[in-house]
Short mmCIF file of C-alpha atoms in Angstrom, two decimals:
data_model
loop_
_atom_site.label_atom_id
_atom_site.label_comp_id
_atom_site.label_asym_id
_atom_site.label_seq_id
_atom_site.Cartn_x
_atom_site.Cartn_y
_atom_site.Cartn_z
CA UNK A 83 0.00 0.00 0.00
CA UNK A 84 2.90 2.34 0.74
CA UNK A 85 4.19 1.68 -2.77
CA UNK A 86 0.80 2.57 -4.28
CA UNK A 87 0.57 6.02 -2.65
CA UNK A 88 3.49 7.65 -4.56
CA UNK A 89 2.23 6.10 -7.78
CA UNK A 90 -1.25 7.53 -7.11
CA UNK A 91 0.17 11.00 -6.50
CA UNK A 92 2.29 10.91 -9.65
CA UNK A 93 -0.60 9.59 -11.74
CA UNK A 94 -2.92 12.26 -10.35
CA UNK A 95 -0.48 15.04 -11.24
CA UNK A 96 -0.13 13.76 -14.80
CA UNK A 97 -3.88 13.30 -15.23
CA UNK A 98 -4.63 16.76 -13.81
CA UNK A 99 -2.09 18.37 -16.13
CA UNK A 100 -3.65 16.55 -19.08
CA UNK A 101 -7.10 17.80 -18.10
CA UNK A 102 -5.83 21.37 -17.94
CA UNK A 103 -4.09 21.01 -21.32
CA UNK A 104 -7.24 19.61 -22.93
CA UNK A 105 -9.99 21.58 -21.21
CA UNK A 106 -8.43 24.61 -19.57
CA UNK A 107 -10.11 26.27 -16.60
CA UNK A 108 -13.72 25.34 -15.84
CA UNK A 109 -15.92 28.06 -17.35
CA UNK A 110 -18.53 27.91 -14.62
CA UNK A 111 -18.35 27.22 -10.90
CA UNK A 112 -14.57 27.39 -10.80
CA UNK A 113 -13.44 26.31 -7.29
CA UNK A 114 -10.73 28.99 -7.18
CA UNK A 115 -13.31 31.67 -7.96
CA UNK A 116 -15.50 30.27 -5.19
CA UNK A 117 -12.56 30.38 -2.81
CA UNK A 118 -11.93 33.99 -3.80
CA UNK A 119 -15.50 34.98 -3.00
CA UNK A 120 -15.33 33.23 0.37
CA UNK A 121 -11.99 34.82 1.17
CA UNK A 122 -13.39 38.21 0.18
CA UNK A 123 -16.29 37.82 2.60
CA UNK A 124 -13.87 36.75 5.34
CA UNK A 125 -11.66 39.76 4.64
CA UNK A 126 -14.56 42.17 4.99
CA UNK A 127 -15.29 40.75 8.44
CA UNK A 128 -11.69 40.62 9.65
CA UNK A 129 -10.16 43.70 8.04
CA UNK A 130 -8.21 46.14 10.16
CA UNK A 131 -5.29 48.23 8.89
CA UNK A 132 -2.61 46.23 10.72
CA UNK A 133 -0.48 43.15 10.14
CA UNK A 134 -1.87 41.16 13.05
CA UNK A 135 -5.32 41.13 11.45
CA UNK A 136 -3.74 40.26 8.12
CA UNK A 137 -1.85 37.37 9.71
CA UNK A 138 -5.02 35.95 11.25
CA UNK A 139 -6.86 36.34 7.96
CA UNK A 140 -4.09 34.61 6.01
CA UNK A 141 -3.85 31.76 8.53
CA UNK A 142 -7.58 31.07 8.35
CA UNK A 143 -7.93 31.47 4.60
CA UNK A 144 -4.95 29.23 3.80
CA UNK A 145 -5.32 26.86 6.73
CA UNK A 146 -8.86 25.79 5.82
CA UNK A 147 -7.94 24.42 2.33
CA UNK A 148 -4.84 22.75 3.77
CA UNK A 149 -6.93 20.99 6.43
CA UNK A 150 -9.41 19.95 3.77
CA UNK A 151 -6.55 18.45 1.77
CA UNK A 152 -5.21 16.66 4.83
CA UNK A 153 -8.63 15.18 5.59
CA UNK A 154 -9.01 13.95 2.02
CA UNK A 155 -5.50 12.49 2.12
CA UNK A 156 -6.20 10.60 5.35
CA UNK A 157 -9.53 9.34 4.01
CA UNK A 158 -7.84 7.87 0.91
CA UNK A 159 -4.68 6.47 2.53
CA UNK A 160 -5.78 2.92 1.68
CA UNK A 161 -7.55 3.80 -1.58
CA UNK A 162 -4.93 4.68 -4.19
CA UNK A 163 -7.43 5.03 -7.04
CA UNK A 164 -9.48 7.53 -5.05
CA UNK A 165 -6.26 9.32 -4.06
CA UNK A 166 -5.20 9.60 -7.72
CA UNK A 167 -8.63 10.93 -8.70
CA UNK A 168 -8.57 13.59 -5.99
CA UNK A 169 -5.03 14.70 -6.88
CA UNK A 170 -6.04 14.85 -10.55
CA UNK A 171 -9.07 17.00 -9.75
CA UNK A 172 -7.03 19.24 -7.48
CA UNK A 173 -4.27 19.63 -10.06
CA UNK A 174 -6.72 20.51 -12.81
CA UNK A 175 -8.37 23.06 -10.49
CA UNK A 176 -5.18 24.91 -9.55
CA UNK A 177 -3.30 24.86 -12.87
CA UNK A 178 -3.74 27.63 -15.42
CA UNK A 179 -1.30 26.79 -18.18
CA UNK A 180 -3.74 26.42 -21.06
CA UNK A 181 -5.59 29.62 -20.16
CA UNK A 182 -2.31 31.50 -19.85
CA UNK A 183 -1.13 30.44 -23.30
CA UNK A 184 -4.56 31.14 -24.76
CA UNK A 185 -4.51 34.72 -23.48
CA UNK A 186 -1.07 35.28 -25.00
CA UNK A 187 -2.33 33.92 -28.32
CA UNK A 188 -5.42 36.16 -28.30
CA UNK A 189 -3.29 39.18 -27.44
CA UNK A 190 -0.86 38.40 -30.25
CA UNK A 191 -3.72 38.06 -32.73
CA UNK A 192 -5.16 41.45 -31.73
CA UNK A 193 -1.78 43.16 -31.95
CA UNK A 194 -1.01 41.69 -35.37
CA UNK A 195 -4.36 42.94 -36.60
CA UNK A 196 -3.60 46.42 -35.23
CA UNK A 197 -6.66 46.28 -32.98
CA UNK A 198 -5.31 48.19 -29.99
CA UNK A 199 -8.72 48.68 -28.29
CA UNK A 200 -9.28 44.90 -28.25
CA UNK A 201 -5.73 44.29 -27.04
CA UNK A 202 -6.10 46.85 -24.24
CA UNK A 203 -9.36 45.33 -23.16
CA UNK A 204 -7.77 41.86 -23.13
CA UNK A 205 -4.80 42.82 -20.96
CA UNK A 206 -6.97 42.71 -17.84
CA UNK A 207 -7.10 38.93 -18.20
CA UNK A 208 -3.35 38.78 -17.57
CA UNK A 209 -2.38 41.58 -15.19
CA UNK A 210 -3.63 44.63 -13.32
CA UNK A 211 -1.91 47.39 -15.32
CA UNK A 212 -3.81 50.34 -16.70
CA UNK A 213 -3.88 49.63 -20.46
CA UNK A 214 -5.54 52.85 -21.62
CA UNK A 215 -2.36 54.53 -22.88
CA UNK A 216 -0.30 51.46 -23.86
CA UNK A 217 0.91 51.00 -27.43
CA UNK A 218 1.84 47.71 -29.14
CA UNK A 219 5.34 47.31 -27.61
CA UNK A 220 4.06 48.06 -24.12
CA UNK A 221 1.10 45.70 -24.49
CA UNK A 222 3.46 43.01 -25.79
CA UNK A 223 5.88 43.65 -22.94
CA UNK A 224 3.13 43.38 -20.33
CA UNK A 225 2.02 40.09 -21.89
CA UNK A 226 5.52 38.58 -21.97
CA UNK A 227 6.22 39.61 -18.38
CA UNK A 228 2.90 38.24 -17.15
CA UNK A 229 3.36 35.03 -19.11
CA UNK A 230 6.84 34.52 -17.64
CA UNK A 231 5.80 35.18 -14.04
CA UNK A 232 2.56 33.23 -14.23
CA UNK A 233 4.27 30.22 -15.75
CA UNK A 234 5.79 29.89 -12.30
CA UNK A 235 2.70 30.90 -10.31
CA UNK A 236 0.10 28.95 -12.29
CA UNK A 237 2.07 25.93 -13.52
CA UNK A 238 5.46 25.17 -11.99
CA UNK A 239 4.71 26.09 -8.37
CA UNK A 240 1.43 24.10 -8.11
CA UNK A 241 3.10 21.04 -9.65
CA UNK A 242 6.06 21.33 -7.31
CA UNK A 243 3.95 21.69 -4.19
CA UNK A 244 1.65 18.91 -5.34
CA UNK A 245 4.66 16.62 -5.77
CA UNK A 246 6.11 17.48 -2.36
CA UNK A 247 2.94 17.71 -0.26
CA UNK A 248 0.17 16.09 -2.31
CA UNK A 249 -3.36 17.46 -2.15
CA UNK A 250 -2.68 19.75 0.87
CA UNK A 251 0.22 21.27 -1.05
CA UNK A 252 -1.89 21.89 -4.15
CA UNK A 253 -4.76 23.52 -2.28
CA UNK A 254 -2.60 25.44 0.18
CA UNK A 255 -0.40 26.91 -2.52
CA UNK A 256 -3.32 28.02 -4.67
CA UNK A 257 -5.03 29.59 -1.64
CA UNK A 258 -1.89 31.56 -0.74
CA UNK A 259 -1.34 32.69 -4.32
CA UNK A 260 -4.96 33.79 -4.65
CA UNK A 261 -4.76 35.80 -1.43
CA UNK A 262 -1.63 37.52 -2.70
CA UNK A 263 -3.52 38.59 -5.82
CA UNK A 264 -6.41 39.85 -3.70
CA UNK A 265 -4.69 41.69 -0.85
CA UNK A 266 -0.94 41.41 -1.43
CA UNK A 267 -0.50 44.50 -3.59
CA UNK A 268 0.71 47.88 -2.34
CA UNK A 269 -2.29 50.14 -1.82
CA UNK A 270 -3.51 52.33 1.03
CA UNK A 271 -5.99 49.65 2.14
CA UNK A 272 -3.64 46.67 2.01
CA UNK A 273 -0.26 48.25 2.79
CA UNK A 274 -0.19 46.47 6.18
CA UNK A 275 -3.13 44.05 6.13
CA UNK A 276 -1.91 42.39 2.94
CA UNK A 277 1.74 42.03 3.96
CA UNK A 278 1.44 38.55 5.56
CA UNK A 279 -0.26 37.13 2.46
CA UNK A 280 2.38 38.69 0.20
CA UNK A 281 5.24 37.34 2.32
CA UNK A 282 3.74 33.85 2.41
CA UNK A 283 3.37 33.85 -1.37
CA UNK A 284 6.97 35.03 -1.76
CA UNK A 285 8.17 32.21 0.49
CA UNK A 286 6.20 29.51 -1.30
CA UNK A 287 7.52 30.69 -4.67
CA UNK A 288 11.22 30.96 -3.81
CA UNK A 289 12.10 27.53 -5.22
CA UNK A 290 9.48 27.34 -8.02
CA UNK A 291 10.49 30.73 -9.48
CA UNK A 292 14.15 29.76 -9.65
CA UNK A 293 13.25 26.40 -11.13
CA UNK A 294 11.11 28.21 -13.73
CA UNK A 295 14.06 30.40 -14.67
CA UNK A 296 16.36 27.41 -15.09
CA UNK A 297 13.77 25.47 -17.10
CA UNK A 298 13.17 28.51 -19.32
CA UNK A 299 16.87 28.55 -20.11
CA UNK A 300 16.89 24.81 -20.78
CA UNK A 301 13.94 24.88 -23.22
CA UNK A 302 14.83 28.17 -24.98
CA UNK A 303 15.82 26.37 -28.22
CA UNK A 304 12.24 25.07 -28.59
CA UNK A 305 11.28 28.65 -29.55
CA UNK A 306 14.47 29.40 -31.51
CA UNK A 307 16.02 31.00 -28.43
CA UNK A 308 19.66 31.09 -27.45
CA UNK A 309 20.32 29.07 -24.30
CA UNK A 310 23.67 30.74 -23.61
CA UNK A 311 22.19 34.21 -23.95
CA UNK A 312 19.28 33.28 -21.70
CA UNK A 313 21.69 32.01 -19.04
CA UNK A 314 23.80 35.17 -19.29
CA UNK A 315 20.83 37.51 -18.92
CA UNK A 316 19.34 35.43 -16.09
CA UNK A 317 22.56 35.49 -14.10
CA UNK A 318 23.09 39.21 -14.70
CA UNK A 319 19.60 40.67 -14.30
CA UNK A 320 17.50 38.29 -12.20
CA UNK A 321 18.10 40.11 -8.90
CA UNK A 322 17.43 43.61 -10.31
CA UNK A 323 13.66 43.14 -10.10
CA UNK A 324 11.98 44.43 -6.91
CA UNK A 325 10.20 41.08 -6.49
CA UNK A 326 12.36 38.27 -5.08
CA UNK A 327 10.78 35.84 -7.55
CA UNK A 328 9.41 37.59 -10.65
CA UNK A 329 12.86 38.64 -11.84
CA UNK A 330 13.98 35.02 -11.96
CA UNK A 331 11.31 34.19 -14.54
CA UNK A 332 11.29 37.46 -16.49
CA UNK A 333 15.07 37.70 -16.89
CA UNK A 334 15.25 34.16 -18.27
CA UNK A 335 12.36 34.82 -20.67
CA UNK A 336 13.95 38.10 -21.83
CA UNK A 337 17.19 36.30 -22.60
CA UNK A 338 15.45 33.40 -24.33
CA UNK A 339 13.48 35.76 -26.60
CA UNK A 340 16.30 38.28 -27.10
CA UNK A 341 14.18 41.23 -25.95
CA UNK A 342 14.32 43.88 -23.26
CA UNK A 343 11.71 43.85 -20.51
CA UNK A 344 11.10 46.29 -17.66
CA UNK A 345 10.34 50.00 -17.62
CA UNK A 346 7.47 52.08 -16.34
CA UNK A 347 4.34 50.23 -15.28
CA UNK A 348 1.15 52.19 -14.64
CA UNK A 349 -1.42 50.67 -12.33
CA UNK A 350 -4.73 52.29 -11.54
CA UNK A 351 -3.73 55.22 -9.38
CA UNK A 352 0.01 54.60 -9.11
CA UNK A 353 3.08 53.91 -11.24
CA UNK A 354 6.31 51.95 -10.75
CA UNK A 355 9.58 52.06 -12.66
CA UNK A 356 11.20 48.64 -13.06
CA UNK A 357 14.85 48.03 -14.05
CA UNK A 358 15.48 46.79 -17.56
CA UNK A 359 15.94 43.05 -17.98
CA UNK A 360 17.68 41.69 -21.05
CA UNK A 361 19.13 43.24 -24.19
CA UNK A 362 17.65 43.95 -27.58
CA UNK A 363 14.42 45.48 -28.87
CA UNK A 364 11.14 45.89 -27.04
CA UNK A 365 8.78 42.94 -27.47
CA UNK A 366 6.40 42.86 -30.42
CA UNK A 367 3.41 40.77 -31.38
CA UNK A 368 5.67 38.19 -33.05
CA UNK A 369 7.34 37.42 -29.73
CA UNK A 370 4.15 36.34 -28.01
CA UNK A 371 3.83 33.04 -29.89
CA UNK A 372 7.41 32.15 -28.98
CA UNK A 373 6.84 33.09 -25.35
CA UNK A 374 3.74 30.87 -25.21
CA UNK A 375 5.74 28.00 -26.69
CA UNK A 376 8.43 28.41 -24.04
CA UNK A 377 5.78 28.51 -21.31
CA UNK A 378 4.28 25.25 -22.56
CA UNK A 379 7.68 23.55 -22.73
CA UNK A 380 8.52 24.70 -19.20
CA UNK A 381 5.23 23.24 -17.99
CA UNK A 382 5.96 19.85 -19.55
CA UNK A 383 9.45 19.79 -18.06
CA UNK A 384 8.07 20.71 -14.63
CA UNK A 385 5.45 17.96 -14.95
CA UNK A 386 8.19 15.41 -15.60
CA UNK A 387 10.07 16.49 -12.49
CA UNK A 388 6.91 16.60 -10.38
CA UNK A 389 5.76 13.14 -11.45
CA UNK A 390 9.20 11.68 -10.82
CA UNK A 391 9.59 13.16 -7.33
CA UNK A 392 7.02 10.96 -5.45
CA UNK A 393 8.55 7.84 -7.02
CA UNK A 394 12.17 8.74 -6.22
CA UNK A 395 13.17 11.38 -3.69
CA UNK A 396 9.71 11.48 -2.15
CA UNK A 397 9.76 7.73 -1.49
CA UNK A 398 13.26 7.96 -0.04
CA UNK A 399 12.27 10.87 2.20
CA UNK A 400 9.23 8.95 3.41
CA UNK A 401 11.32 5.89 4.23
CA UNK A 402 13.82 7.99 6.17
CA UNK A 403 11.00 9.68 8.05
CA UNK A 404 9.46 6.36 9.06
CA UNK A 405 12.85 5.11 10.22
CA UNK A 406 13.31 8.24 12.32
CA UNK A 407 9.90 7.73 13.93
CA UNK A 408 10.51 3.99 14.55
CA UNK A 409 14.24 3.58 15.25
CA UNK A 410 15.80 0.14 15.32
CA UNK A 411 16.30 -0.78 18.97
CA UNK A 412 18.00 -4.12 18.48
CA UNK A 413 21.52 -4.47 19.68
CA UNK A 414 21.14 -2.31 22.79
CA UNK A 415 21.53 -5.15 25.29
CA UNK A 416 19.05 -5.94 28.03
CA UNK A 417 18.08 -2.25 28.40
CA UNK A 418 16.90 -2.06 24.80
CA UNK A 419 13.40 -3.46 25.20
CA UNK A 420 11.06 -4.18 22.31
CA UNK A 421 7.33 -4.39 23.09
CA UNK A 422 6.34 -8.05 23.48
CA UNK A 423 9.94 -9.27 23.40
CA UNK A 424 12.96 -9.66 25.69
CA UNK A 425 16.66 -9.73 24.88
CA UNK A 426 18.59 -12.47 26.67
CA UNK A 427 22.29 -12.99 26.02
CA UNK A 428 21.86 -11.60 22.53
CA UNK A 429 18.73 -13.68 21.84
CA UNK A 430 15.21 -12.35 21.41
CA UNK A 431 12.50 -14.36 23.13
CA UNK A 432 9.00 -13.47 22.03
CA UNK A 433 6.26 -12.84 24.53
CA UNK A 434 8.16 -13.07 27.82
CA UNK A 435 11.06 -11.83 29.90
CA UNK A 436 13.49 -14.38 31.32
CA UNK A 437 15.22 -13.34 34.52
CA UNK A 438 18.92 -14.14 34.71
CA UNK A 439 20.50 -16.30 37.44
CA UNK A 440 21.96 -14.79 40.62
CA UNK A 441 25.67 -14.35 41.25
CA UNK A 442 25.98 -17.39 43.56
CA UNK A 443 24.27 -19.77 41.25
CA UNK A 444 21.32 -19.96 43.64
CA UNK A 445 18.86 -18.05 41.48
CA UNK A 446 16.12 -19.61 39.42
CA UNK A 447 14.61 -18.64 36.07
CA UNK A 448 11.09 -17.36 36.11
CA UNK A 449 8.56 -15.39 34.07
CA UNK A 450 8.46 -11.66 34.46
CA UNK A 451 6.51 -8.78 32.89
CA UNK A 452 7.59 -5.70 30.97
CA UNK A 453 7.42 -2.46 32.87
#
């Protein structure tokens, strides 16, 4: 049964990824949207402009899905088929790879047609920038940057956490990432309340973002990119971004495409100036198809790693954990007792304790009890 659990997790991740690739996000009754509405109602009840309230809100909003995942995991510990089905459903729910690539394709089509009003209207599906004054290069740049960052947030990170922590990891990560999108941005209302959610999301994405950058470099040739250039730009520019994670993905994508990202971003009511990442021209519509191809290749590579983990390192980690919880007590002499057994002169006698003879030879053997 222990052998079946890693196989069920790996199979569930693969099946969930396939469902996302074939069907995309559910069009109605999306569980993540439902979670967002519930979290919004909870925020309205708990909001105060301080970090303590934000910490309590984040703990409740993320803890509930994690506990749900733990309960489902315990309920299916002896039912590998049910476990695989639940992991598949959870993976499909939290992934967004197909939708992400679709949005990039639609944006590229609008830009190639010169339809800036349609492209500006579409940008809201990818990010929260104010598109009203953006021209083609800026719309293309926003799309490439969002595609690079969300390849980590919506594909690599969920797969990684699903591989490491199963269903609780999938649900907990998506809950934290959703909260970051809701309250983690810098605004007068959420400057303090949203900080705990933002910090949690940063922490959970530290490894996935760096893995995304490395995978982007590795798969760059699939979109006619230069792997050496991507590595050079990633190493040089990745830490220039104000986010501890976004720069890892965006710098690698900039190098793979041979474009320059960064600059002034205008959000509704505020603006930020980001350092430039990469060398070359500003992105154009023709770069969006290549960026989507890289995103898809990164997702497949991450799936391979995620599916392999439960069967390799995950199984080894589990075995080491069980050994730590149940250490081998043999070989400790008469003080090393094993329940239901006794050690006598190096021999194990099941079910009883045999008392040794006294020093003068006058003792007698008898039955004793464990204490």
